[in-house]
Amino acid sequence: MDIRFALIGCGRVAERHAEYMQANGKLVAVCDVIKERSDKFSLRFGATPYYTIDHFLQNEKVDVVAICTPNGLHAQQSISILEAGMHVLCEKPMAISVADCREMIDASERSGKILFVVKQNRFNPPITAVKRIMDEGRLGKIYSLQLNCFWNRDADYYQDSWHGTLAMDGGTLFTQFSHFIDLLYWMFGEVEDVKALLRNYAHRGIIEFEDTGMVILEFKNGITGTINYTVNSHNTNMEGSITIFGEKGTVKVGGQYLNRIEYQDIENYIIEDLPAKQKANDYGSYQGSMSNHDKVYENLVNFLHRKEPVYISPMDGMKTVEIIEMIYRKSEWVS
């Protein structure tokens, strides 16, 4: 039996969701407060258009609803959908506060419906390869790591109703780099403490938070790490990379969005036979993280049809938010 999907929010990333919904079932309904967007998706995918989530809830009951709205709406909209008896697939970030994440998880448990969270960078072939050899102990004890996120988001990117605002966006780490923070938790564990220095160089009067940050992390297992990030790379995205230093090897996964092995020196081992080309999510004027939504939907469908394990739990989504909250809470602003 086909899975019945609905889509809340018909912006850029929603097109990718709609594509994989149609490939794995039927997109039944779409909803966006901007009528033209909802109507456009309706015509393109043969779905019923709605312009408020309340109207959608009054008229539809589907299997899975994907939340692709501004970050600040994820929590309440997910809770409403779960309480209405439908599974939720929530785009990143899960929410912009740990308190909201906990309420989402509580709603999932009360309703008996699953809260899926999109964390597509875990499916990047170089990342899965490095995670596997770490789990096998091929790098030995991990000493330290460096995460670099050097992207471009110019003033035009923020010229809409929510990007750049604390209430709906939350901060550069939430919107641009939460997938990278998720990888730190997934690969290296719980963060115990952070120190951070933040600054807004090029986006004053445009965004309500930082465009650049330098972070030092201490993990509970003794690993130390740094995050250097900015959205001021000139003209285009420059780099998204993780470099890992271990007793038996050093590895750098790099490229613009963690899409290739840039360096490896591992004792008696070589990572090889990875896909030659991997593409990013393309939003026209800019690119985002690696495009692995097909893997996200594959896991979702396998869970619904065969009760296979959920690859990414809402607790994982909350841990990402917890780390970002810790960075912002303990950061020092330089004016």
XYZ file of C-alpha atoms in Angstrom:
335
model
C 0.000 0.000 0.000
C 1.327 3.435 -0.984
C 2.488 5.768 1.761
C 0.456 8.978 1.792
C 2.599 12.076 2.280
C 1.951 15.744 2.964
C 4.314 18.699 2.850
C 4.214 21.726 5.145
C 6.300 24.534 3.664
C 6.889 24.788 -0.083
C 10.263 26.484 -0.220
C 13.559 25.405 -1.756
C 14.242 22.178 0.150
C 10.606 21.095 -0.220
C 11.155 20.306 -3.893
C 13.597 17.579 -2.947
C 11.147 16.156 -0.425
C 8.324 16.175 -2.968
C 10.477 14.318 -5.474
C 11.191 11.470 -3.052
C 7.655 11.408 -1.714
C 6.402 10.730 -5.223
C 9.071 8.074 -5.703
C 8.065 6.275 -2.502
C 4.321 6.826 -2.334
C 1.920 9.666 -3.101
C 2.140 13.358 -2.198
C -1.462 14.039 -1.206
C -1.401 17.558 0.211
C 0.843 20.649 0.319
C 0.615 23.665 2.593
C 2.252 27.088 2.588
C 1.138 30.465 3.918
C 2.271 31.950 0.597
C -0.629 30.940 -1.645
C 1.394 31.017 -4.868
C 3.893 28.494 -3.518
C 1.244 26.054 -2.379
C -0.635 26.380 -5.666
C 2.556 25.840 -7.678
C 3.361 22.615 -5.807
C -0.255 21.527 -6.083
C -0.228 21.814 -9.849
C 3.184 20.243 -10.235
C 2.593 17.219 -8.032
C -1.172 16.748 -8.205
C -1.704 17.472 -4.500
C -4.424 19.394 -2.677
C -3.239 22.908 -1.696
C -3.694 24.424 1.768
C -2.678 27.812 3.092
C -2.815 27.231 6.867
C -1.787 24.241 8.926
C -5.120 24.388 10.786
C -7.056 24.006 7.531
C -4.796 21.111 6.544
C -5.384 19.353 9.881
C -9.147 19.787 9.585
C -9.265 18.123 6.178
C -6.425 15.619 5.779
C -5.113 12.470 7.440
C -1.964 11.084 5.840
C 0.812 8.742 6.942
C 3.806 11.123 7.021
C 4.071 14.908 7.040
C 7.365 16.599 6.186
C 8.019 19.895 7.979
C 10.008 22.228 5.686
C 9.148 25.559 7.270
C 11.330 28.165 9.042
C 13.299 26.771 11.985
C 11.276 28.591 14.618
C 8.070 26.849 13.483
C 9.377 23.273 13.544
C 8.460 22.509 17.137
C 4.845 23.638 17.266
C 4.006 22.363 13.803
C 5.565 18.963 14.489
C 3.685 18.699 17.782
C 0.374 19.553 16.080
C 0.929 16.922 13.396
C 1.961 14.233 15.890
C -1.033 14.958 18.111
C -3.257 14.624 15.037
C -2.001 11.042 14.639
C 0.514 11.377 11.805
C 4.241 10.627 11.628
C 6.557 13.629 11.162
C 9.725 14.050 9.120
C 11.283 17.299 10.348
C 13.935 19.174 8.404
C 17.038 20.469 10.148
C 17.379 21.841 12.712
C 14.886 19.835 14.764
C 14.125 23.058 16.677
C 16.038 26.066 17.973
C 15.872 25.195 21.673
C 16.352 22.030 23.694
C 13.108 22.758 25.549
C 11.198 22.655 22.249
C 12.950 19.419 21.267
C 11.846 17.798 24.521
C 8.243 18.828 23.879
C 8.437 17.319 20.389
C 9.767 14.035 21.766
C 7.047 14.003 24.452
C 4.381 14.518 21.767
C 5.822 11.645 19.744
C 5.745 9.327 22.740
C 2.193 10.355 23.735
C 0.820 9.919 20.240
C 2.680 6.723 19.396
C 3.805 8.349 16.150
C 7.418 8.553 14.996
C 9.371 11.782 14.799
C 11.990 11.435 12.065
C 14.727 14.076 11.769
C 16.648 14.880 8.571
C 20.411 14.478 9.075
C 21.516 13.667 5.552
C 25.251 14.281 6.005
C 25.499 11.002 7.911
C 24.941 9.308 4.553
C 27.857 11.033 2.767
C 30.012 8.136 1.479
C 33.319 9.579 2.803
C 31.718 10.186 6.203
C 30.244 6.686 6.445
C 33.629 5.238 5.456
C 35.478 7.203 8.136
C 32.840 6.405 10.773
C 33.212 2.702 9.938
C 36.990 2.654 10.302
C 36.724 4.617 13.544
C 34.279 2.022 14.890
C 36.666 -0.726 13.771
C 39.483 0.946 15.709
C 41.655 1.564 12.660
C 42.462 5.120 13.777
C 43.189 3.981 17.311
C 42.581 6.492 20.061
C 41.190 9.750 18.698
C 43.144 12.744 19.943
C 41.577 15.781 18.341
C 39.551 17.069 15.400
C 39.049 20.200 13.363
C 35.776 21.170 11.695
C 35.894 23.920 9.041
C 32.749 25.394 7.515
C 33.540 28.184 5.051
C 30.452 29.064 3.016
C 28.966 32.071 1.257
C 25.634 33.622 2.182
C 25.378 37.146 0.801
C 22.846 39.846 1.615
C 20.431 38.596 -1.051
C 20.139 35.240 0.715
C 18.659 36.930 3.781
C 16.106 39.012 1.899
C 13.001 37.076 2.921
C 10.705 36.838 5.903
C 12.783 34.704 8.221
C 16.443 34.120 7.317
C 18.677 36.117 9.617
C 16.179 36.523 12.457
C 16.721 35.091 15.928
C 13.059 34.055 16.261
C 12.751 32.054 13.049
C 16.350 31.318 11.971
C 18.118 31.078 15.327
C 21.699 31.551 14.177
C 24.271 30.534 11.594
C 24.985 27.223 13.339
C 21.302 26.276 13.222
C 20.577 27.064 9.579
C 23.890 26.623 7.784
C 25.918 24.192 9.855
C 23.676 22.064 12.091
C 24.382 19.008 9.899
C 28.076 19.428 10.654
C 27.427 19.720 14.396
C 25.363 16.531 14.188
C 28.382 14.719 12.766
C 30.516 15.803 15.721
C 28.035 14.230 18.131
C 27.540 11.112 15.980
C 31.231 10.474 15.447
C 32.833 11.732 18.672
C 30.157 11.699 21.365
C 28.863 14.094 24.004
C 30.327 17.578 24.335
C 31.237 18.540 27.903
C 32.319 22.156 27.539
C 32.910 24.854 24.929
C 34.535 28.232 24.519
C 33.491 30.403 21.610
C 34.206 33.762 20.015
C 31.565 35.133 17.632
C 31.461 38.152 15.384
C 29.313 39.725 12.672
C 31.693 41.200 10.096
C 29.791 41.553 6.840
C 26.095 41.273 7.731
C 25.485 44.104 10.200
C 21.958 45.413 9.864
C 21.120 42.309 7.806
C 21.136 39.457 10.352
C 20.561 39.397 14.110
C 23.465 37.099 14.962
C 26.997 36.094 13.966
C 28.351 35.478 10.492
C 31.643 34.061 11.846
C 32.632 31.914 14.813
C 35.621 30.185 16.405
C 34.830 27.398 18.885
C 36.899 25.121 21.127
C 35.201 21.915 22.278
C 35.964 19.424 25.014
C 34.234 16.064 24.606
C 33.327 13.876 27.581
C 35.663 11.138 26.309
C 38.686 13.468 26.374
C 38.781 14.368 22.668
C 39.342 18.050 21.931
C 38.215 19.880 18.841
C 37.782 23.190 17.099
C 35.119 24.632 14.833
C 35.949 27.500 12.510
C 32.975 28.747 10.536
C 31.866 31.684 8.432
C 29.384 32.616 5.723
C 31.808 35.217 4.353
C 33.662 33.074 1.830
C 33.925 35.327 -1.225
C 31.347 34.606 -3.942
C 30.861 30.881 -3.292
C 31.120 28.072 -0.775
C 34.771 27.204 -0.176
C 34.959 24.268 2.217
C 33.131 21.941 4.558
C 35.645 19.617 6.188
C 36.457 17.447 9.189
C 40.071 16.513 9.977
C 40.637 13.747 12.528
C 43.917 13.085 14.323
C 44.261 9.616 15.868
C 47.101 7.474 17.171
C 47.004 5.255 14.064
C 45.965 7.693 11.389
C 45.001 11.129 10.161
C 42.049 11.679 7.825
C 40.482 14.757 6.268
C 37.030 14.624 4.684
C 36.694 17.823 2.681
C 35.411 19.443 -0.456
C 32.735 22.126 -0.328
C 30.334 19.894 1.624
C 32.170 16.826 3.029
C 32.059 15.072 -0.320
C 35.573 13.638 -0.727
C 38.578 12.243 1.109
C 41.189 15.000 0.814
C 43.907 13.420 2.935
C 44.537 10.078 4.546
C 47.513 8.470 6.243
C 46.245 5.395 8.093
C 48.359 2.573 9.470
C 48.085 -0.404 7.074
C 44.837 0.828 5.518
C 43.520 2.945 2.621
C 39.966 4.198 2.180
C 39.100 3.564 -1.462
C 36.324 2.772 -3.954
C 34.146 5.728 -2.946
C 31.716 7.209 -5.508
C 33.579 9.542 -7.856
C 30.993 12.313 -7.909
C 28.590 13.519 -5.258
C 26.348 16.550 -5.658
C 25.109 19.124 -3.180
C 21.581 20.385 -2.677
C 21.328 23.080 -5.338
C 19.069 26.052 -4.517
C 19.849 28.134 -7.578
C 21.841 31.054 -6.191
C 23.653 28.912 -3.614
C 24.360 25.316 -2.616
C 23.818 23.521 0.677
C 24.832 20.194 2.182
C 25.226 16.966 0.259
C 22.032 15.695 -1.342
C 21.139 12.479 0.478
C 17.402 12.858 0.964
C 16.922 9.645 -1.005
C 18.657 7.786 1.838
C 16.499 9.571 4.417
C 13.331 8.454 2.631
C 14.668 4.947 2.124
C 15.123 4.593 5.888
C 11.691 6.074 6.583
C 9.965 3.729 4.128
C 11.842 0.695 5.433
C 10.720 1.538 8.952
C 7.069 1.956 7.957
C 6.933 -1.176 5.800
C 9.312 -3.498 7.612
C 9.886 -1.906 11.032
C 13.609 -1.576 10.352
C 15.423 0.678 12.861
C 15.191 4.451 12.530
C 18.661 5.576 11.486
C 18.469 8.967 13.173
C 16.460 9.339 16.377
C 14.863 12.542 17.698
C 17.280 12.264 20.625
C 20.099 12.719 18.091
C 18.314 15.775 16.746
C 18.038 17.188 20.245
C 21.749 16.565 20.946
C 22.657 18.730 17.956
C 20.493 21.539 19.311
C 21.997 21.035 22.771
C 25.538 21.538 21.449
C 24.563 24.627 19.461
C 22.739 26.077 22.471
C 25.847 25.471 24.584
C 28.048 27.271 22.038
C 25.766 30.306 21.920
C 25.280 30.381 25.684
C 29.008 30.290 26.400
C 30.136 32.517 23.541
C 31.879 35.869 23.765
C 30.826 38.561 21.312
C 33.374 40.940 19.860
C 31.955 44.201 18.517
